[in-house]
Short mmCIF file of C-alpha atoms in Angstrom, two decimals:
data_model
loop_
_atom_site.label_atom_id
_atom_site.label_comp_id
_atom_site.label_asym_id
_atom_site.label_seq_id
_atom_site.Cartn_x
_atom_site.Cartn_y
_atom_site.Cartn_z
CA GLY A 1 -59.87 -89.07 98.55
CA ILE A 2 -60.68 -92.67 97.74
CA GLN A 3 -60.12 -93.79 94.14
CA VAL A 4 -62.69 -96.12 92.58
CA GLU A 5 -62.05 -98.10 89.40
CA GLN A 6 -64.68 -100.18 87.67
CA SER A 7 -64.08 -102.72 84.94
CA PRO A 8 -64.85 -103.38 82.23
CA PRO A 9 -66.06 -99.92 81.15
CA ASP A 10 -68.34 -101.45 78.52
CA LEU A 11 -69.80 -104.92 78.07
CA ILE A 12 -72.02 -106.30 75.33
CA LEU A 13 -73.55 -109.73 75.89
CA GLN A 14 -76.18 -111.98 74.41
CA GLU A 15 -79.31 -112.59 76.44
CA GLY A 16 -78.78 -115.56 78.77
CA ALA A 17 -75.07 -114.95 79.31
CA ASN A 18 -73.42 -114.48 82.71
CA SER A 19 -71.18 -111.56 83.63
CA THR A 20 -68.88 -110.35 86.38
CA LEU A 21 -68.35 -106.65 87.04
CA ARG A 22 -65.47 -105.53 89.20
CA CYS A 23 -64.91 -102.55 91.51
CA ASN A 24 -61.48 -101.77 92.97
CA PHE A 25 -61.04 -99.10 95.61
CA SER A 26 -57.95 -97.51 97.07
CA ASP A 27 -58.86 -97.11 100.75
CA SER A 28 -60.56 -98.93 103.60
CA VAL A 29 -64.34 -98.62 103.50
CA ASN A 30 -67.24 -98.90 105.93
CA ASN A 31 -69.95 -99.11 103.29
CA LEU A 32 -70.23 -100.17 99.66
CA GLN A 33 -73.26 -99.97 97.44
CA TRP A 34 -73.97 -101.25 93.93
CA PHE A 35 -76.47 -99.36 91.80
CA HIS A 36 -78.13 -99.93 88.43
CA GLN A 37 -78.96 -96.87 86.35
CA ASN A 38 -81.59 -97.79 83.80
CA PRO A 39 -81.76 -96.26 80.31
CA TRP A 40 -84.16 -93.60 81.65
CA GLY A 41 -81.61 -92.46 84.21
CA GLN A 42 -83.18 -93.81 87.40
CA LEU A 43 -80.68 -95.17 89.92
CA ILE A 44 -81.76 -98.25 91.83
CA ASN A 45 -79.85 -99.62 94.79
CA LEU A 46 -78.97 -103.28 94.22
CA PHE A 47 -76.83 -104.14 97.22
CA TYR A 48 -75.50 -102.68 100.42
CA ILE A 49 -72.43 -104.83 100.91
CA PRO A 50 -69.46 -103.52 102.94
CA SER A 51 -68.22 -107.11 103.27
CA GLY A 52 -69.24 -110.68 102.54
CA THR A 53 -71.64 -112.02 99.93
CA LYS A 54 -75.30 -111.33 99.23
CA GLN A 55 -77.67 -112.73 96.65
CA ASN A 56 -80.88 -111.36 95.22
CA GLY A 57 -82.39 -113.48 92.48
CA ARG A 58 -80.09 -113.56 89.46
CA LEU A 59 -77.76 -111.00 91.02
CA SER A 60 -75.16 -111.52 93.69
CA ALA A 61 -72.32 -109.44 95.07
CA THR A 62 -69.16 -110.11 97.02
CA THR A 63 -66.94 -107.58 98.77
CA VAL A 64 -63.50 -108.48 100.06
CA ALA A 65 -62.76 -105.36 102.05
CA THR A 66 -59.29 -106.47 103.12
CA GLU A 67 -58.28 -106.74 99.45
CA ARG A 68 -60.22 -103.64 98.44
CA TYR A 69 -62.49 -104.97 95.76
CA SER A 70 -66.09 -105.91 95.13
CA LEU A 71 -67.68 -108.04 92.43
CA LEU A 72 -71.19 -107.99 91.01
CA TYR A 73 -72.38 -111.17 89.29
CA ILE A 74 -75.29 -111.19 86.86
CA SER A 75 -76.51 -114.60 85.75
CA SER A 76 -78.84 -115.46 82.87
CA SER A 77 -78.84 -111.85 81.62
CA GLN A 78 -82.06 -110.29 80.37
CA THR A 79 -82.47 -107.24 78.14
CA THR A 80 -83.87 -105.36 81.14
CA ASP A 81 -80.46 -105.70 82.80
CA SER A 82 -79.07 -103.19 80.29
CA GLY A 83 -77.85 -99.90 81.71
CA VAL A 84 -74.94 -98.66 83.75
CA TYR A 85 -73.78 -100.33 86.95
CA PHE A 86 -72.08 -98.15 89.55
CA CYS A 87 -70.17 -99.10 92.64
CA ALA A 88 -70.06 -96.54 95.47
CA PRO A 89 -67.87 -97.15 98.50
CA ARG A 90 -67.76 -94.89 101.57
CA SER A 91 -64.24 -94.19 102.71
CA ASN A 92 -63.25 -94.67 106.35
CA ARG A 93 -60.73 -91.86 105.94
CA ASP A 94 -62.97 -88.95 104.94
CA ASP A 95 -66.44 -90.53 105.22
CA LYS A 96 -67.35 -89.66 101.63
CA ILE A 97 -69.34 -91.85 99.24
CA ILE A 98 -67.57 -91.79 95.88
CA PHE A 99 -69.03 -93.30 92.73
CA GLY A 100 -66.98 -95.16 90.15
CA LYS A 101 -67.39 -94.27 86.47
CA GLY A 102 -69.57 -97.32 85.95
CA THR A 103 -69.79 -100.32 83.66
CA ARG A 104 -72.15 -99.86 80.71
CA LEU A 105 -73.90 -103.17 80.04
CA HIS A 106 -75.83 -103.86 76.87
CA ILE A 107 -77.77 -107.11 76.62
CA LEU A 108 -78.73 -108.13 73.10
CA PRO A 109 -81.99 -110.03 72.51
CA GLY B 1 -94.40 -90.04 99.60
CA ALA B 2 -93.04 -93.44 98.73
CA GLY B 3 -89.75 -92.25 97.29
CA VAL B 4 -87.45 -89.30 96.80
CA SER B 5 -89.00 -86.64 94.59
CA GLN B 6 -87.29 -83.81 92.74
CA SER B 7 -88.59 -80.78 90.94
CA PRO B 8 -88.59 -79.57 88.30
CA SER B 9 -87.83 -82.62 86.18
CA ASN B 10 -86.41 -80.39 83.46
CA LYS B 11 -85.14 -76.84 83.59
CA VAL B 12 -83.89 -74.75 80.68
CA THR B 13 -82.35 -71.43 81.57
CA GLU B 14 -80.23 -68.72 80.04
CA LYS B 15 -76.62 -68.21 80.97
CA GLY B 16 -76.33 -65.84 83.92
CA LYS B 17 -79.72 -66.63 85.47
CA ASP B 18 -80.17 -68.19 88.91
CA VAL B 19 -81.92 -71.55 89.34
CA GLU B 20 -83.34 -73.46 92.30
CA LEU B 21 -83.69 -77.22 92.35
CA ARG B 22 -85.80 -78.95 94.97
CA CYS B 23 -85.51 -82.33 96.66
CA ASP B 24 -88.09 -84.01 98.90
CA PRO B 25 -86.42 -86.94 100.67
CA ILE B 26 -88.16 -90.03 101.98
CA SER B 27 -89.98 -89.15 105.20
CA GLY B 28 -87.84 -89.84 108.25
CA HIS B 29 -84.54 -90.01 106.38
CA THR B 30 -81.93 -87.95 108.18
CA ALA B 31 -79.24 -87.97 105.49
CA LEU B 32 -79.57 -86.14 102.18
CA TYR B 33 -77.07 -85.98 99.32
CA TRP B 34 -76.80 -83.95 96.12
CA TYR B 35 -74.84 -85.24 93.11
CA ARG B 36 -74.29 -84.00 89.58
CA GLN B 37 -74.07 -86.28 86.54
CA SER B 38 -72.84 -84.94 83.23
CA LEU B 39 -73.78 -86.75 80.02
CA GLY B 40 -72.32 -90.25 79.97
CA GLN B 41 -70.33 -89.69 83.14
CA GLY B 42 -70.38 -90.94 86.71
CA LEU B 43 -71.83 -89.12 89.69
CA GLU B 44 -69.98 -86.16 91.16
CA PHE B 45 -70.61 -85.52 94.87
CA LEU B 46 -71.76 -81.99 95.69
CA ILE B 47 -73.04 -81.75 99.27
CA TYR B 48 -74.22 -83.96 102.15
CA PHE B 49 -76.60 -83.15 105.02
CA GLN B 50 -76.80 -85.39 108.09
CA GLY B 51 -79.41 -84.48 110.69
CA ASN B 52 -78.60 -81.21 112.43
CA SER B 53 -74.87 -81.43 111.78
CA ALA B 54 -73.07 -78.89 109.64
CA PRO B 55 -73.31 -80.01 106.00
CA ASP B 56 -70.32 -81.38 104.11
CA LYS B 57 -69.98 -78.84 101.30
CA SER B 58 -66.62 -80.07 100.07
CA GLY B 59 -67.95 -81.12 96.67
CA LEU B 60 -69.50 -77.82 95.63
CA PRO B 61 -67.55 -76.73 92.52
CA SER B 62 -67.72 -72.98 93.12
CA ASP B 63 -69.26 -70.34 95.35
CA ARG B 64 -72.08 -70.00 92.83
CA PHE B 65 -73.46 -73.25 94.25
CA SER B 66 -75.24 -73.41 97.60
CA ALA B 67 -77.76 -75.67 99.29
CA GLU B 68 -80.10 -75.54 102.23
CA ARG B 69 -82.08 -78.11 104.08
CA THR B 70 -84.99 -76.64 106.01
CA GLY B 71 -86.52 -78.41 108.99
CA GLY B 72 -84.42 -81.47 108.35
CA SER B 73 -86.53 -82.39 105.34
CA VAL B 74 -86.79 -80.56 102.00
CA SER B 75 -83.57 -79.36 100.40
CA THR B 76 -82.97 -76.68 97.78
CA LEU B 77 -79.86 -76.50 95.61
CA THR B 78 -79.28 -73.02 94.22
CA ILE B 79 -76.99 -72.19 91.33
CA GLN B 80 -76.34 -68.50 90.82
CA ARG B 81 -75.24 -66.92 87.56
CA THR B 82 -75.49 -70.22 85.70
CA GLN B 83 -72.84 -71.16 83.14
CA GLN B 84 -73.08 -73.60 80.25
CA GLU B 85 -70.79 -76.05 82.05
CA ASP B 86 -73.44 -76.31 84.79
CA SER B 87 -75.64 -78.26 82.36
CA ALA B 88 -76.10 -81.73 83.83
CA VAL B 89 -78.57 -83.93 85.66
CA TYR B 90 -78.73 -83.06 89.35
CA LEU B 91 -79.57 -86.04 91.52
CA CYS B 92 -80.71 -86.12 95.11
CA ALA B 93 -80.54 -89.14 97.41
CA SER B 94 -81.59 -89.80 100.98
CA SER B 95 -80.80 -92.49 103.52
CA LEU B 96 -82.27 -93.38 106.89
CA VAL B 97 -79.36 -92.85 109.29
CA ARG B 98 -75.64 -93.47 109.37
CA GLY B 99 -74.98 -97.00 110.44
CA TYR B 100 -74.69 -100.55 109.24
CA ASN B 101 -77.39 -101.46 106.75
CA THR B 102 -79.28 -98.21 107.30
CA ASP B 103 -77.01 -96.20 105.08
CA THR B 104 -78.57 -97.39 101.81
CA GLN B 105 -79.14 -94.47 99.45
CA TYR B 106 -82.42 -93.97 97.59
CA PHE B 107 -82.25 -91.69 94.57
CA GLY B 108 -84.76 -89.33 93.08
CA PRO B 109 -85.38 -89.13 89.32
CA GLY B 110 -83.16 -86.08 88.93
CA THR B 111 -83.50 -82.61 87.44
CA ARG B 112 -82.06 -82.14 83.98
CA LEU B 113 -80.61 -78.63 83.80
CA THR B 114 -79.78 -77.08 80.45
CA VAL B 115 -78.04 -73.71 80.35
CA LEU B 116 -78.24 -72.02 76.98
#
Protein backbone atom coordinates (compact mmCIF):
# COMPACT_ATOMS: atom_id res chain seq x y z
CA GLY A 1 0.00 0.00 0.00
CA ILE A 2 0.88 3.67 -0.18
CA GLN A 3 3.56 4.92 2.23
CA VAL A 4 3.04 8.32 3.87
CA GLU A 5 5.82 10.24 5.61
CA GLN A 6 5.28 13.45 7.49
CA SER A 7 7.96 15.83 8.67
CA PRO A 8 8.98 17.11 11.06
CA PRO A 9 7.53 14.70 13.64
CA ASP A 10 7.56 17.39 16.31
CA LEU A 11 7.70 21.18 16.16
CA ILE A 12 7.80 23.74 18.95
CA LEU A 13 7.32 27.39 17.99
CA GLN A 14 6.69 30.72 19.61
CA GLU A 15 3.32 32.35 19.05
CA GLY A 16 3.42 34.45 15.87
CA ALA A 17 5.90 32.24 14.03
CA ASN A 18 5.28 30.65 10.63
CA SER A 19 5.70 26.96 9.87
CA THR A 20 5.70 24.51 6.98
CA LEU A 21 4.65 20.90 7.43
CA ARG A 22 5.47 18.36 4.75
CA CYS A 23 3.80 15.15 3.57
CA ASN A 24 5.51 12.78 1.14
CA PHE A 25 3.66 9.85 -0.38
CA SER A 26 4.86 6.91 -2.40
CA ASP A 27 2.09 6.44 -4.97
CA SER A 28 -0.21 8.41 -7.24
CA VAL A 29 -3.26 9.77 -5.43
CA ASN A 30 -6.75 10.95 -6.32
CA ASN A 31 -7.45 12.65 -3.01
CA LEU A 32 -5.44 14.21 -0.20
CA GLN A 33 -6.75 15.64 3.03
CA TRP A 34 -5.08 17.57 5.85
CA PHE A 35 -6.51 17.24 9.35
CA HIS A 36 -5.88 18.92 12.69
CA GLN A 37 -6.37 16.83 15.82
CA ASN A 38 -6.85 19.12 18.78
CA PRO A 39 -5.61 18.30 22.30
CA TRP A 40 -9.03 16.78 23.09
CA GLY A 41 -8.70 14.32 20.22
CA GLN A 42 -11.21 15.77 17.77
CA LEU A 43 -10.14 15.56 14.12
CA ILE A 44 -11.07 18.52 11.95
CA ASN A 45 -10.69 18.52 8.19
CA LEU A 46 -8.58 21.49 7.08
CA PHE A 47 -8.20 20.93 3.35
CA TYR A 48 -9.27 18.62 0.58
CA ILE A 49 -6.43 19.15 -1.86
CA PRO A 50 -5.54 16.43 -4.40
CA SER A 51 -3.63 19.06 -6.41
CA GLY A 52 -2.98 22.78 -6.55
CA THR A 53 -3.10 25.36 -3.78
CA LYS A 54 -5.85 26.41 -1.39
CA GLN A 55 -5.96 29.04 1.32
CA ASN A 56 -8.18 29.38 4.36
CA GLY A 57 -7.28 32.30 6.60
CA ARG A 58 -3.85 31.79 8.12
CA LEU A 59 -3.60 28.29 6.67
CA SER A 60 -2.77 27.27 3.14
CA ALA A 61 -1.88 24.00 1.45
CA THR A 62 -0.19 22.98 -1.76
CA THR A 63 -0.12 19.53 -3.33
CA VAL A 64 2.22 18.68 -6.19
CA ALA A 65 0.81 15.31 -7.14
CA THR A 66 3.34 14.66 -9.90
CA GLU A 67 6.16 14.97 -7.34
CA ARG A 68 4.20 13.17 -4.63
CA TYR A 69 4.22 15.70 -1.84
CA SER A 70 1.97 18.17 -0.09
CA LEU A 71 2.78 21.12 2.15
CA LEU A 72 0.72 22.78 4.87
CA TYR A 73 1.63 26.36 5.76
CA ILE A 74 0.61 27.96 9.04
CA SER A 75 1.26 31.67 9.36
CA SER A 76 1.19 33.83 12.49
CA SER A 77 0.74 30.78 14.74
CA GLN A 78 -1.62 30.94 17.69
CA THR A 79 -1.71 28.70 20.76
CA THR A 80 -4.97 27.22 19.46
CA ASP A 81 -3.02 25.83 16.50
CA SER A 82 -1.37 23.33 18.85
CA GLY A 83 -2.14 19.69 18.23
CA VAL A 84 -1.28 17.04 15.68
CA TYR A 85 -1.53 17.60 11.94
CA PHE A 86 -2.21 14.58 9.76
CA CYS A 87 -2.03 14.18 6.03
CA ALA A 88 -4.21 11.47 4.46
CA PRO A 89 -3.87 10.66 0.77
CA ARG A 90 -6.09 8.18 -1.10
CA SER A 91 -4.10 5.89 -3.33
CA ASN A 92 -5.08 5.40 -6.97
CA ARG A 93 -3.72 1.86 -6.77
CA ASP A 94 -5.86 0.37 -3.99
CA ASP A 95 -8.28 3.23 -3.28
CA LYS A 96 -7.38 3.33 0.42
CA ILE A 97 -7.04 6.46 2.55
CA ILE A 98 -3.88 6.10 4.63
CA PHE A 99 -2.93 8.50 7.40
CA GLY A 100 0.62 9.63 8.06
CA LYS A 101 1.96 9.51 11.63
CA GLY A 102 1.43 13.24 11.98
CA THR A 103 3.37 16.32 13.00
CA ARG A 104 2.90 17.32 16.64
CA LEU A 105 2.88 21.12 16.85
CA HIS A 106 3.21 22.99 20.10
CA ILE A 107 2.79 26.77 20.06
CA LEU A 108 4.19 28.57 23.09
CA PRO A 109 2.49 31.75 24.34
CA GLY B 1 -27.69 15.59 13.59
CA ALA B 2 -25.12 18.15 12.60
CA GLY B 3 -22.11 15.87 12.79
CA VAL B 4 -20.92 12.31 13.21
CA SER B 5 -21.79 10.90 16.61
CA GLN B 6 -20.32 7.89 18.38
CA SER B 7 -21.33 6.00 21.46
CA PRO B 8 -20.31 5.27 24.08
CA SER B 9 -17.66 7.95 24.51
CA ASN B 10 -15.78 5.71 26.93
CA LYS B 11 -15.91 1.98 27.47
CA VAL B 12 -14.03 -0.02 30.07
CA THR B 13 -14.29 -3.77 29.78
CA GLU B 14 -12.61 -6.90 31.06
CA LYS B 15 -10.39 -9.03 28.90
CA GLY B 16 -12.43 -11.67 27.08
CA LYS B 17 -15.70 -9.72 26.98
CA ASP B 18 -17.39 -8.60 23.76
CA VAL B 19 -17.99 -4.90 23.03
CA GLU B 20 -20.10 -2.99 20.51
CA LEU B 21 -19.26 0.51 19.37
CA ARG B 22 -21.78 2.61 17.49
CA CYS B 23 -21.42 5.27 14.82
CA ASP B 24 -24.14 7.58 13.48
CA PRO B 25 -22.86 9.24 10.30
CA ILE B 26 -23.99 12.56 8.92
CA SER B 27 -27.39 12.13 7.29
CA GLY B 28 -27.09 11.42 3.58
CA HIS B 29 -23.43 10.40 3.68
CA THR B 30 -22.93 7.19 1.74
CA ALA B 31 -19.37 6.42 2.83
CA LEU B 32 -18.45 5.37 6.37
CA TYR B 33 -15.00 4.54 7.75
CA TRP B 34 -13.73 3.04 11.00
CA TYR B 35 -10.20 3.75 12.26
CA ARG B 36 -8.27 2.90 15.40
CA GLN B 37 -5.81 5.24 17.10
CA SER B 38 -3.50 3.97 19.80
CA LEU B 39 -2.01 6.42 22.29
CA GLY B 40 0.24 8.92 20.54
CA GLN B 41 -0.02 7.13 17.21
CA GLY B 42 -1.55 7.79 13.81
CA LEU B 43 -4.83 6.39 12.55
CA GLU B 44 -5.03 2.75 11.51
CA PHE B 45 -7.67 1.95 8.87
CA LEU B 46 -10.09 -0.81 9.86
CA ILE B 47 -13.07 -0.96 7.48
CA TYR B 48 -14.84 1.13 4.83
CA PHE B 49 -18.49 1.04 3.70
CA GLN B 50 -19.58 2.72 0.47
CA GLY B 51 -23.30 2.67 -0.29
CA ASN B 52 -24.57 -0.83 -1.01
CA SER B 53 -21.19 -2.15 -2.13
CA ALA B 54 -19.41 -4.90 -0.26
CA PRO B 55 -17.34 -3.31 2.53
CA ASP B 56 -13.56 -3.12 2.37
CA LYS B 57 -12.58 -5.15 5.44
CA SER B 58 -8.90 -5.33 4.62
CA GLY B 59 -7.84 -3.36 7.69
CA LEU B 60 -9.53 -5.50 10.33
CA PRO B 61 -6.67 -6.89 12.47
CA SER B 62 -8.26 -10.25 13.29
CA ASP B 63 -11.46 -12.24 12.95
CA ARG B 64 -12.48 -10.99 16.40
CA PHE B 65 -13.34 -7.69 14.71
CA SER B 66 -16.46 -7.23 12.61
CA ALA B 67 -18.66 -4.36 11.51
CA GLU B 68 -22.11 -3.87 10.09
CA ARG B 69 -23.88 -0.97 8.53
CA THR B 70 -27.65 -1.29 8.64
CA GLY B 71 -29.90 0.54 6.21
CA GLY B 72 -26.96 2.46 4.82
CA SER B 73 -26.77 4.59 7.95
CA VAL B 74 -25.79 3.52 11.48
CA SER B 75 -22.75 1.28 11.84
CA THR B 76 -21.70 -1.01 14.67
CA LEU B 77 -18.15 -2.21 15.22
CA THR B 78 -18.02 -5.39 17.31
CA ILE B 79 -14.92 -6.72 19.03
CA GLN B 80 -15.26 -10.23 20.41
CA ARG B 81 -13.15 -11.67 23.21
CA THR B 82 -11.37 -8.36 23.78
CA GLN B 83 -7.63 -8.32 24.48
CA GLN B 84 -5.56 -5.65 26.19
CA GLU B 85 -3.95 -4.69 22.88
CA ASP B 86 -7.42 -3.69 21.62
CA SER B 87 -7.30 -0.68 23.96
CA ALA B 88 -7.38 2.42 21.77
CA VAL B 89 -9.64 5.21 20.55
CA TYR B 90 -11.97 4.00 17.82
CA LEU B 91 -12.87 6.72 15.36
CA CYS B 92 -15.64 6.80 12.80
CA ALA B 93 -15.80 9.12 9.78
CA SER B 94 -18.31 9.67 7.02
CA SER B 95 -18.20 11.39 3.65
CA LEU B 96 -20.87 12.36 1.15
CA VAL B 97 -19.98 10.31 -1.93
CA ARG B 98 -16.88 9.25 -3.80
CA GLY B 99 -15.85 11.98 -6.16
CA TYR B 100 -13.91 15.17 -6.46
CA ASN B 101 -14.46 17.49 -3.51
CA THR B 102 -17.24 15.32 -2.08
CA ASP B 103 -14.88 12.86 -0.52
CA THR B 104 -14.04 15.03 2.50
CA GLN B 105 -14.14 12.99 5.70
CA TYR B 106 -15.92 14.21 8.83
CA PHE B 107 -14.89 12.50 12.05
CA GLY B 108 -16.82 11.68 15.17
CA PRO B 109 -15.39 12.28 18.66
CA GLY B 110 -14.35 8.66 19.06
CA THR B 111 -14.90 5.91 21.61
CA ARG B 112 -12.07 5.33 24.06
CA LEU B 113 -11.88 1.60 24.76
CA THR B 114 -9.93 0.31 27.73
CA VAL B 115 -9.52 -3.43 28.19
CA LEU B 116 -8.42 -4.40 31.67
